mmCIF file with all atom_site columns, C-alpha atoms in Angstrom:
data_model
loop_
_atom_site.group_PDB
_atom_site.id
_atom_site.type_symbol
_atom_site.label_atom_id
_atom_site.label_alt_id
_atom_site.label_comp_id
_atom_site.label_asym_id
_atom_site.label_entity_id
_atom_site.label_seq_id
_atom_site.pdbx_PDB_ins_code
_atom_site.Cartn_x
_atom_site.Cartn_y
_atom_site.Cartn_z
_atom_site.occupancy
_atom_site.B_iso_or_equiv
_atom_site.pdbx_formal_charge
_atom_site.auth_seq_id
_atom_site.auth_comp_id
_atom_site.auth_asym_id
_atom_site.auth_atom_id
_atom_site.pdbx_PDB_model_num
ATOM 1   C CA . UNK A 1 1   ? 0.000   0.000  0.000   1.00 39.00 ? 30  UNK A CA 1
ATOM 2   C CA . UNK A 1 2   ? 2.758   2.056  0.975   1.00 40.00 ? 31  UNK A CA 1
ATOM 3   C CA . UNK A 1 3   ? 4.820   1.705  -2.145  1.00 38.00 ? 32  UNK A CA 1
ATOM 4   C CA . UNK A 1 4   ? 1.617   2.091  -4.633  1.00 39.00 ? 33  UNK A CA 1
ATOM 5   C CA . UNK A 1 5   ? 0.515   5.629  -2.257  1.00 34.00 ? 34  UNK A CA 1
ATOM 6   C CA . UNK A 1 6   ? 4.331   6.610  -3.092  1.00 37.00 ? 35  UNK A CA 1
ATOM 7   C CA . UNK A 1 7   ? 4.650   5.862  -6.884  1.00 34.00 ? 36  UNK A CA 1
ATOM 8   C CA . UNK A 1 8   ? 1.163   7.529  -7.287  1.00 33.00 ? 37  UNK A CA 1
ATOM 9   C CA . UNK A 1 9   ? 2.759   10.720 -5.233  1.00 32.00 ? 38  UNK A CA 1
ATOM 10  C CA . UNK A 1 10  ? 5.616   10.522 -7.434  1.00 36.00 ? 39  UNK A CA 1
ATOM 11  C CA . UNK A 1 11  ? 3.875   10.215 -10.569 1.00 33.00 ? 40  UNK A CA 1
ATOM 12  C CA . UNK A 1 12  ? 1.681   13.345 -9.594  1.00 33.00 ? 41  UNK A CA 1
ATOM 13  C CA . UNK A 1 13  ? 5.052   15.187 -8.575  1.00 35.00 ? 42  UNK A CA 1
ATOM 14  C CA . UNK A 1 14  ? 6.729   14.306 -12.369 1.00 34.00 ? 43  UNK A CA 1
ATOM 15  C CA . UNK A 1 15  ? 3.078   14.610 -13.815 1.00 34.00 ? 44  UNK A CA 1
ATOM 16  C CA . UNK A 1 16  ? 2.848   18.352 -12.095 1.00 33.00 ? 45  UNK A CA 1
ATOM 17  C CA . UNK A 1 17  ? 6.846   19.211 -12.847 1.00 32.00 ? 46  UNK A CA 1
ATOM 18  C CA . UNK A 1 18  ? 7.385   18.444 -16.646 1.00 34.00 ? 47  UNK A CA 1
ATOM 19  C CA . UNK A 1 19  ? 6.435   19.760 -19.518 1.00 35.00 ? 48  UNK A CA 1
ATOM 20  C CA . UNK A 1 20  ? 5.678   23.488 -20.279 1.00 36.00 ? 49  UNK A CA 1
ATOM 21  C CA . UNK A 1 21  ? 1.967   23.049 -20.240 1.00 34.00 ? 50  UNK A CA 1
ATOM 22  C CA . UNK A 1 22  ? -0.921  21.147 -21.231 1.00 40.00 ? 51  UNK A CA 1
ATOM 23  C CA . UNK A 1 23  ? -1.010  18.887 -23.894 1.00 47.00 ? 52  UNK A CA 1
ATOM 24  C CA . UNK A 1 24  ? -3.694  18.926 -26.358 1.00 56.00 ? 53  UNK A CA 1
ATOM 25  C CA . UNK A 1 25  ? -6.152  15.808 -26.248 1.00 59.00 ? 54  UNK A CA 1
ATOM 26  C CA . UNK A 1 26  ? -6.328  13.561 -28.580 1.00 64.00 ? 55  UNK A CA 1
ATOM 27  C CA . UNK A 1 27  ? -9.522  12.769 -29.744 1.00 56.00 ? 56  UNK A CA 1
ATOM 28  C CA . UNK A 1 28  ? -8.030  10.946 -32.852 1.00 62.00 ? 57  UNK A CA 1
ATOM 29  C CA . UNK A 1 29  ? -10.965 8.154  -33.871 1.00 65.00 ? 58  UNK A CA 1
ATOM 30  C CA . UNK A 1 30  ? -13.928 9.210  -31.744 1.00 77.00 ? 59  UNK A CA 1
ATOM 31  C CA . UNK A 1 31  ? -17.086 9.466  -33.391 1.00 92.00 ? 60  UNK A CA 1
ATOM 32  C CA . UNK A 1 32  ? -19.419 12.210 -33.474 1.00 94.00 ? 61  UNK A CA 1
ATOM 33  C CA . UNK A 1 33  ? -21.836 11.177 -36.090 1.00 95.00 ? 62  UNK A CA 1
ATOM 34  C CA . UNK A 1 34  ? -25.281 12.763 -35.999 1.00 96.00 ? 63  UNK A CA 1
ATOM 35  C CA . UNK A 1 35  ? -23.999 14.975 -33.034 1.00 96.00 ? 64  UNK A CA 1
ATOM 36  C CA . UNK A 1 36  ? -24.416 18.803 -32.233 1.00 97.00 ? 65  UNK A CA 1
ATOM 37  C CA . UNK A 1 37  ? -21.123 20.227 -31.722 1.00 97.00 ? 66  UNK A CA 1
ATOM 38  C CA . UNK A 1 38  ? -22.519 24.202 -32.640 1.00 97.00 ? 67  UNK A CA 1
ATOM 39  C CA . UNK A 1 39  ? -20.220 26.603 -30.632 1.00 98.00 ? 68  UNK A CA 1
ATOM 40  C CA . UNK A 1 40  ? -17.459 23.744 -29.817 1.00 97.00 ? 69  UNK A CA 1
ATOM 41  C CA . UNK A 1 41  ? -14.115 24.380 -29.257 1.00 98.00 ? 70  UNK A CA 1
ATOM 42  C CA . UNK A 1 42  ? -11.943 21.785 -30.631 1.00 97.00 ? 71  UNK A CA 1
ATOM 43  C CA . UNK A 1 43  ? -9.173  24.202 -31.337 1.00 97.00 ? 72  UNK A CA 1
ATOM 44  C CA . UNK A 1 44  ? -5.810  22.546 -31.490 1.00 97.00 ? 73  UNK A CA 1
ATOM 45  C CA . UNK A 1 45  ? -6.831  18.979 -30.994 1.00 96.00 ? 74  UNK A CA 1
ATOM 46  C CA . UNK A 1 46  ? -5.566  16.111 -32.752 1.00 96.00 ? 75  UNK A CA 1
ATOM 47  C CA . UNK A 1 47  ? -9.059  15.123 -33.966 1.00 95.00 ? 76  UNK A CA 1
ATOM 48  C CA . UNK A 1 48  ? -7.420  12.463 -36.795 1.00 95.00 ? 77  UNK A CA 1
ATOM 49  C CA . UNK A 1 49  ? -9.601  10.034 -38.322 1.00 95.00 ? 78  UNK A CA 1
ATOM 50  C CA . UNK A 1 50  ? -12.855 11.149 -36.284 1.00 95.00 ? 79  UNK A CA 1
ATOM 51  C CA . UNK A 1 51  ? -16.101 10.944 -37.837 1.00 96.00 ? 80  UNK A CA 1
ATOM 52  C CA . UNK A 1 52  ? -18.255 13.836 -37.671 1.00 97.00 ? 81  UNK A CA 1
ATOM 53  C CA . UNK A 1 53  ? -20.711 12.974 -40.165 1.00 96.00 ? 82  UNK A CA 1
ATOM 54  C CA . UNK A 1 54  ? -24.098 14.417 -39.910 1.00 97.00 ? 83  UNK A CA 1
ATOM 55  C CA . UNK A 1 55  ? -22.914 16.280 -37.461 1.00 97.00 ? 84  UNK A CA 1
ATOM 56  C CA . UNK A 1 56  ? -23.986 20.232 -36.988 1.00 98.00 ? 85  UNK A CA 1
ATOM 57  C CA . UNK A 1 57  ? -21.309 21.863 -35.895 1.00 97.00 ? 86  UNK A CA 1
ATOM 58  C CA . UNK A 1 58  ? -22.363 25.723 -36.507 1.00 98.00 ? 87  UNK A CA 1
ATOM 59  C CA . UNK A 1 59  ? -19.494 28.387 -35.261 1.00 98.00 ? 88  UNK A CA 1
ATOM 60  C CA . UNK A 1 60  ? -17.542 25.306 -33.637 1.00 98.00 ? 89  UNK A CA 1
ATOM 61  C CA . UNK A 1 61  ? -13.647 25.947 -33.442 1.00 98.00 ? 90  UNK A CA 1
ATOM 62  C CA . UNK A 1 62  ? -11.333 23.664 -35.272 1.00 98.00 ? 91  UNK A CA 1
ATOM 63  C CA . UNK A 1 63  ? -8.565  26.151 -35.721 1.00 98.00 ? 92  UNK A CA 1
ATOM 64  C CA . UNK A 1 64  ? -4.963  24.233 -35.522 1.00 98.00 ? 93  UNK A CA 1
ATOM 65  C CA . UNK A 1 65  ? -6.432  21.150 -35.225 1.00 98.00 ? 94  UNK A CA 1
ATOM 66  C CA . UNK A 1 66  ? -5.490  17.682 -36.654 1.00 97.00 ? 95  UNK A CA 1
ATOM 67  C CA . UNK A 1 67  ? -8.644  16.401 -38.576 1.00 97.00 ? 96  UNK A CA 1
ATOM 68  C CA . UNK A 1 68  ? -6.498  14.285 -41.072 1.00 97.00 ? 97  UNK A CA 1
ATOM 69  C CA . UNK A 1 69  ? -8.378  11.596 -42.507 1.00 96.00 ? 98  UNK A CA 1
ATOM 70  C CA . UNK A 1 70  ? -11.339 12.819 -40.702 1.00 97.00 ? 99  UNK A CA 1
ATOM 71  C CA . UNK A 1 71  ? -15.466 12.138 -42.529 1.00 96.00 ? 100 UNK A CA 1
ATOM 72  C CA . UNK A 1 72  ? -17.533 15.139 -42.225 1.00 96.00 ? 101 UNK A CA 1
ATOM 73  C CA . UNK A 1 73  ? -19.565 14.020 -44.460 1.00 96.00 ? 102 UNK A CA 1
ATOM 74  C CA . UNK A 1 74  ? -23.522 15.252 -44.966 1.00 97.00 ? 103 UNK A CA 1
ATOM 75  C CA . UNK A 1 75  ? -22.960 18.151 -42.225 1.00 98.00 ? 104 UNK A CA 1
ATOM 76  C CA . UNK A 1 76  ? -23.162 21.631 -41.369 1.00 98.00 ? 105 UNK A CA 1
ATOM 77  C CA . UNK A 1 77  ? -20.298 23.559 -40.128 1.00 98.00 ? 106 UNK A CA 1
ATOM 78  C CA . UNK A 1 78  ? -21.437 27.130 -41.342 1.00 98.00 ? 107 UNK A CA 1
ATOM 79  C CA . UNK A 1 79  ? -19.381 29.976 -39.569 1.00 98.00 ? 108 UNK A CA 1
ATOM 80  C CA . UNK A 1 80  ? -17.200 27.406 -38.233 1.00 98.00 ? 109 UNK A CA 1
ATOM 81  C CA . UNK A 1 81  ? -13.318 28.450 -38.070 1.00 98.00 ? 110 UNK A CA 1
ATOM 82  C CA . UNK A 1 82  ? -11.101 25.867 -39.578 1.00 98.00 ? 111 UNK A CA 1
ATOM 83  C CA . UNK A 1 83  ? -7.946  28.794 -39.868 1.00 98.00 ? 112 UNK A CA 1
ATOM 84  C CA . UNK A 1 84  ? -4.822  26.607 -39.988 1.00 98.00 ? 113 UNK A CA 1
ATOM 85  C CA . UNK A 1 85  ? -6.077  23.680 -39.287 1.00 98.00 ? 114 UNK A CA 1
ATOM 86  C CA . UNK A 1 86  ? -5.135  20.248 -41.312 1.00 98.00 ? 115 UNK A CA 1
ATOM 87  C CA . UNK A 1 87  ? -8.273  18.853 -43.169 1.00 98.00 ? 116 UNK A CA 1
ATOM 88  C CA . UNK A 1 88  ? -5.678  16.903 -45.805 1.00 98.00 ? 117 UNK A CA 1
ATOM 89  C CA . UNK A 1 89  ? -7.509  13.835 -47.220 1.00 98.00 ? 118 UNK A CA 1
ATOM 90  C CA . UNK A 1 90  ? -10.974 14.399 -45.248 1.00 98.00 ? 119 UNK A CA 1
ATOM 91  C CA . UNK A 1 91  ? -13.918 13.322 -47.080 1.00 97.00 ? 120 UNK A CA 1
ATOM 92  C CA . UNK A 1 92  ? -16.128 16.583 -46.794 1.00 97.00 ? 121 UNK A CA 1
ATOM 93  C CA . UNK A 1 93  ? -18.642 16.295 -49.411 1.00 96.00 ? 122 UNK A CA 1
ATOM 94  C CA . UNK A 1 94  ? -22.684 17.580 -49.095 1.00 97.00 ? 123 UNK A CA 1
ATOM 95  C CA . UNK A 1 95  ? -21.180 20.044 -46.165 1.00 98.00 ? 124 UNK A CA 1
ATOM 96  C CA . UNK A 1 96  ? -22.184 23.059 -45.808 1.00 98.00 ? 125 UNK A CA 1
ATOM 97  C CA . UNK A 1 97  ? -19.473 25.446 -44.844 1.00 98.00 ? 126 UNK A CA 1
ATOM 98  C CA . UNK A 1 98  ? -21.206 28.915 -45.293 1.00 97.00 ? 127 UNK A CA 1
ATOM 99  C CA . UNK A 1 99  ? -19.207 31.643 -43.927 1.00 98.00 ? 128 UNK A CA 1
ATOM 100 C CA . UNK A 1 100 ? -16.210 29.232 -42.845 1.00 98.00 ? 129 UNK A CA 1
ATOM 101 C CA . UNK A 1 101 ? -12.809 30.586 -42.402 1.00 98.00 ? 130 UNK A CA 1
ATOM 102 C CA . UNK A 1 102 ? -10.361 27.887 -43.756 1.00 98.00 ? 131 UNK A CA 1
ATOM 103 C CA . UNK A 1 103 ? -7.306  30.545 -43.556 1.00 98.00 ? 132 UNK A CA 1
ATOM 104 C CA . UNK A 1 104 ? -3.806  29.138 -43.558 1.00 98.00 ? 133 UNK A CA 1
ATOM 105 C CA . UNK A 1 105 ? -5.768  24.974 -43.538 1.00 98.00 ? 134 UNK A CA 1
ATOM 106 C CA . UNK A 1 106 ? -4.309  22.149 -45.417 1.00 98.00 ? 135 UNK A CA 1
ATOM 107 C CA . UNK A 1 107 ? -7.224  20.903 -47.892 1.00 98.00 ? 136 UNK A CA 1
ATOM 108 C CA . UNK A 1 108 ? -5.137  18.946 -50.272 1.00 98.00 ? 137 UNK A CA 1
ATOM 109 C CA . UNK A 1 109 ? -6.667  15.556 -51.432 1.00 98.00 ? 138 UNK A CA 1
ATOM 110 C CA . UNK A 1 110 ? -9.744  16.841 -50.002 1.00 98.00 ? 139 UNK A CA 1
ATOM 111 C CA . UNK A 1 111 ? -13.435 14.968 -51.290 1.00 97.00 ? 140 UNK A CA 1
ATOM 112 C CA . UNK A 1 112 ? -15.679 17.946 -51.244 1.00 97.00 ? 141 UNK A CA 1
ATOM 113 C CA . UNK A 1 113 ? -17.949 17.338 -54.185 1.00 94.00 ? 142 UNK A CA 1
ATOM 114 C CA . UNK A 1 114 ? -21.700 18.699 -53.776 1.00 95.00 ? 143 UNK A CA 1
ATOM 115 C CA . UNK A 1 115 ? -20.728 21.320 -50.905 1.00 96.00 ? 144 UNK A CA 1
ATOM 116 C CA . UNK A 1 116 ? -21.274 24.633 -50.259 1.00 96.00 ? 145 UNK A CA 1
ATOM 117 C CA . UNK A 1 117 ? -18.193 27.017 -49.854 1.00 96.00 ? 146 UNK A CA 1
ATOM 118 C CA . UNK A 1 118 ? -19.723 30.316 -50.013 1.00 95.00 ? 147 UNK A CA 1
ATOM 119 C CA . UNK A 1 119 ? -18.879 33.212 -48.521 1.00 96.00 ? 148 UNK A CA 1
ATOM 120 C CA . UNK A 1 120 ? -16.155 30.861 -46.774 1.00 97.00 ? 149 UNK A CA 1
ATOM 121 C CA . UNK A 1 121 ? -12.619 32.419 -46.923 1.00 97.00 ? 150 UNK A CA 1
ATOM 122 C CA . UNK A 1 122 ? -9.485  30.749 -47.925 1.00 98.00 ? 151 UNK A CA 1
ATOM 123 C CA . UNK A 1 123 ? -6.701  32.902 -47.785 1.00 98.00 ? 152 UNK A CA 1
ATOM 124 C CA . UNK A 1 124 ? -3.291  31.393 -47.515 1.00 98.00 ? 153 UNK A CA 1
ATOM 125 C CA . UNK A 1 125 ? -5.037  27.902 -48.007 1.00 98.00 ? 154 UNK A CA 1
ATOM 126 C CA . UNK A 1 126 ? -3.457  24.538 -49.427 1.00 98.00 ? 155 UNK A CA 1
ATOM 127 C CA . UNK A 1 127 ? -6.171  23.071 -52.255 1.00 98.00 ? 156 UNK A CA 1
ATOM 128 C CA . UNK A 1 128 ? -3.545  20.757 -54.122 1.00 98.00 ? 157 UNK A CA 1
ATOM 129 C CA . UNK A 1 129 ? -5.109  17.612 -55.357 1.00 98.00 ? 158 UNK A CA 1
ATOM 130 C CA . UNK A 1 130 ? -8.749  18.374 -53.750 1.00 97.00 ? 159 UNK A CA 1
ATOM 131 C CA . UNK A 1 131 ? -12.000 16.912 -55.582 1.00 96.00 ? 160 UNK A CA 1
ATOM 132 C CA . UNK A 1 132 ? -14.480 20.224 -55.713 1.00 96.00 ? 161 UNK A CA 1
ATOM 133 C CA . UNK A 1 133 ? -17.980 21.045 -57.466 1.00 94.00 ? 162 UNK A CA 1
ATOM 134 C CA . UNK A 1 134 ? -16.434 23.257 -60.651 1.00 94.00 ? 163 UNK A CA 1
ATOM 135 C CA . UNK A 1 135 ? -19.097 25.698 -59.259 1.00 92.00 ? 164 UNK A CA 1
ATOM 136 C CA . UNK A 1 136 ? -16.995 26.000 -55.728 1.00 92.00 ? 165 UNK A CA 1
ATOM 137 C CA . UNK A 1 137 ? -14.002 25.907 -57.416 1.00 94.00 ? 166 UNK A CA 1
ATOM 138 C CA . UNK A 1 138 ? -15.217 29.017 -59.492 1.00 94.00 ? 167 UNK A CA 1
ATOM 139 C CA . UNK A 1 139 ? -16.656 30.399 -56.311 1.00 93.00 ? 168 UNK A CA 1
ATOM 140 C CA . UNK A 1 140 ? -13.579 29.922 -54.395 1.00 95.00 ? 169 UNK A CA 1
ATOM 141 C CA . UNK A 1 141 ? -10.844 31.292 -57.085 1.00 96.00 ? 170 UNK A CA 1
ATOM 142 C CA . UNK A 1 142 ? -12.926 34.680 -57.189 1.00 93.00 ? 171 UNK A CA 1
ATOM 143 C CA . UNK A 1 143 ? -11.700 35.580 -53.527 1.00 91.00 ? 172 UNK A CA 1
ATOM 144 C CA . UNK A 1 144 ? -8.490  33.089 -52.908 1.00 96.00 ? 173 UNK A CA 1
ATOM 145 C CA . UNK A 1 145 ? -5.287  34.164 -52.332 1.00 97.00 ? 174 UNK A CA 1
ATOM 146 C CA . UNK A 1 146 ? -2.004  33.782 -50.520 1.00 98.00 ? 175 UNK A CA 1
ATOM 147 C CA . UNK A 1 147 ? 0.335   30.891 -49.837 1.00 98.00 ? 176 UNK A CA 1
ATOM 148 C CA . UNK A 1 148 ? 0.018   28.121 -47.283 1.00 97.00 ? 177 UNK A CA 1
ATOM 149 C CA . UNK A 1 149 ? 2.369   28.666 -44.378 1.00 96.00 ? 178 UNK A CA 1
ATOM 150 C CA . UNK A 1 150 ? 3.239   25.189 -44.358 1.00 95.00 ? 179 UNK A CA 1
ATOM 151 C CA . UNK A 1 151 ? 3.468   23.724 -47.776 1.00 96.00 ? 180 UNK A CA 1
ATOM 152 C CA . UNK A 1 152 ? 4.186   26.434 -49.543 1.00 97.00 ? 181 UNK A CA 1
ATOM 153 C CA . UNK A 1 153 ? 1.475   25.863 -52.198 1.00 98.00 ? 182 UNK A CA 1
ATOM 154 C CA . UNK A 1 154 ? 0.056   29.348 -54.259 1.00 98.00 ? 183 UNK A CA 1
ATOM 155 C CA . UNK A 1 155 ? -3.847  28.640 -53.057 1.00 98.00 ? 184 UNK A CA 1
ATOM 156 C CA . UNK A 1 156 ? -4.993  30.126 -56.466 1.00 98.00 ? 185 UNK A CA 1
ATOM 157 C CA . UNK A 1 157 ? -2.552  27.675 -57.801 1.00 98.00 ? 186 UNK A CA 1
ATOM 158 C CA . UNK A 1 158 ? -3.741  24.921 -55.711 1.00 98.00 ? 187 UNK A CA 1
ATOM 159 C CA . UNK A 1 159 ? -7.171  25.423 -56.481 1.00 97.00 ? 188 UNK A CA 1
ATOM 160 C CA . UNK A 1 160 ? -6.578  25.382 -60.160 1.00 96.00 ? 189 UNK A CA 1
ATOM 161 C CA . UNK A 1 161 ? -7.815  29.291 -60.477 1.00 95.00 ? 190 UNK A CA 1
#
């Protein structure tokens, strides 16, 4: 009993000690299918491979998180922030992402046929090798502009503009 009291104090000690701050969670795999996650902050998570399909997620954070590989398919994330986030090779297609701000995100190899982009902004974006509606495409080129922090990729460029 002693010696289990004393690693758990010791742990707590190291566990209190290191590091510079809090980690971010990692969410990576959960599933939020047919949730509401309006006004969520999810900022800075590593949300990999998590399915948020169906899911309404109006306004909800995502900025500088990890949604690699994530399915959003068939949802609603209008006026949701997605700035610098990585969305690479999420399947986002029937979204609606009114009024999203996908400044400085990685959408390359994105599947985003049949969604809805407008009035979303995309500066300093990363489009390379995305599947898009020509319509979106058109809709996104008329405003796009910058270079992704990251990869280095011309978003008018990227988006084939």
């Amino acid at each position: 009993m002693a010696l289990g009291l004393g690693l758990m104090l010791g742990l707590l000690a190291g566990g209190l000690t290191a590091g510079a701050g809090p980690a971010a969670a990692d969410f990576s795999g959960v599933d939020y299918t047919l949730t509401n996650q309006s006004g969520k902050d999810f900022s800075g998570q590593d949300l990999a491979n998590t399915s948020f399909a169906g899911a309404s997620g109006r306004q909800a954070d995502f900025s500088g998180a990890n949604l690699h590989g994530a399915i959003l398919t068939q949802a609603a994330f209008p006026e949701a922030s997605f700035a610098g986030a990585d969305l690479s090779g999420v399947l986002m297609d029937k979204v609606d992402f009114s009024g999203a701000d996908f400044s400085g995100a990685n959408l390359s190899d994105v599947i985003a046929a049949g969604s809805n982009f407008s009035g979303a902004t995309v500066t300093d974006a990363d489009f390379s090798g995305a599947l898009l509606d020509r319509v979106d495409q058109r809709l996104l080129c008329s405003d796009a502009e910058g270079t992704h922090p990251l990869t280095g990729a011309d978003t008018r460029l990227s988006l084939g503009c």
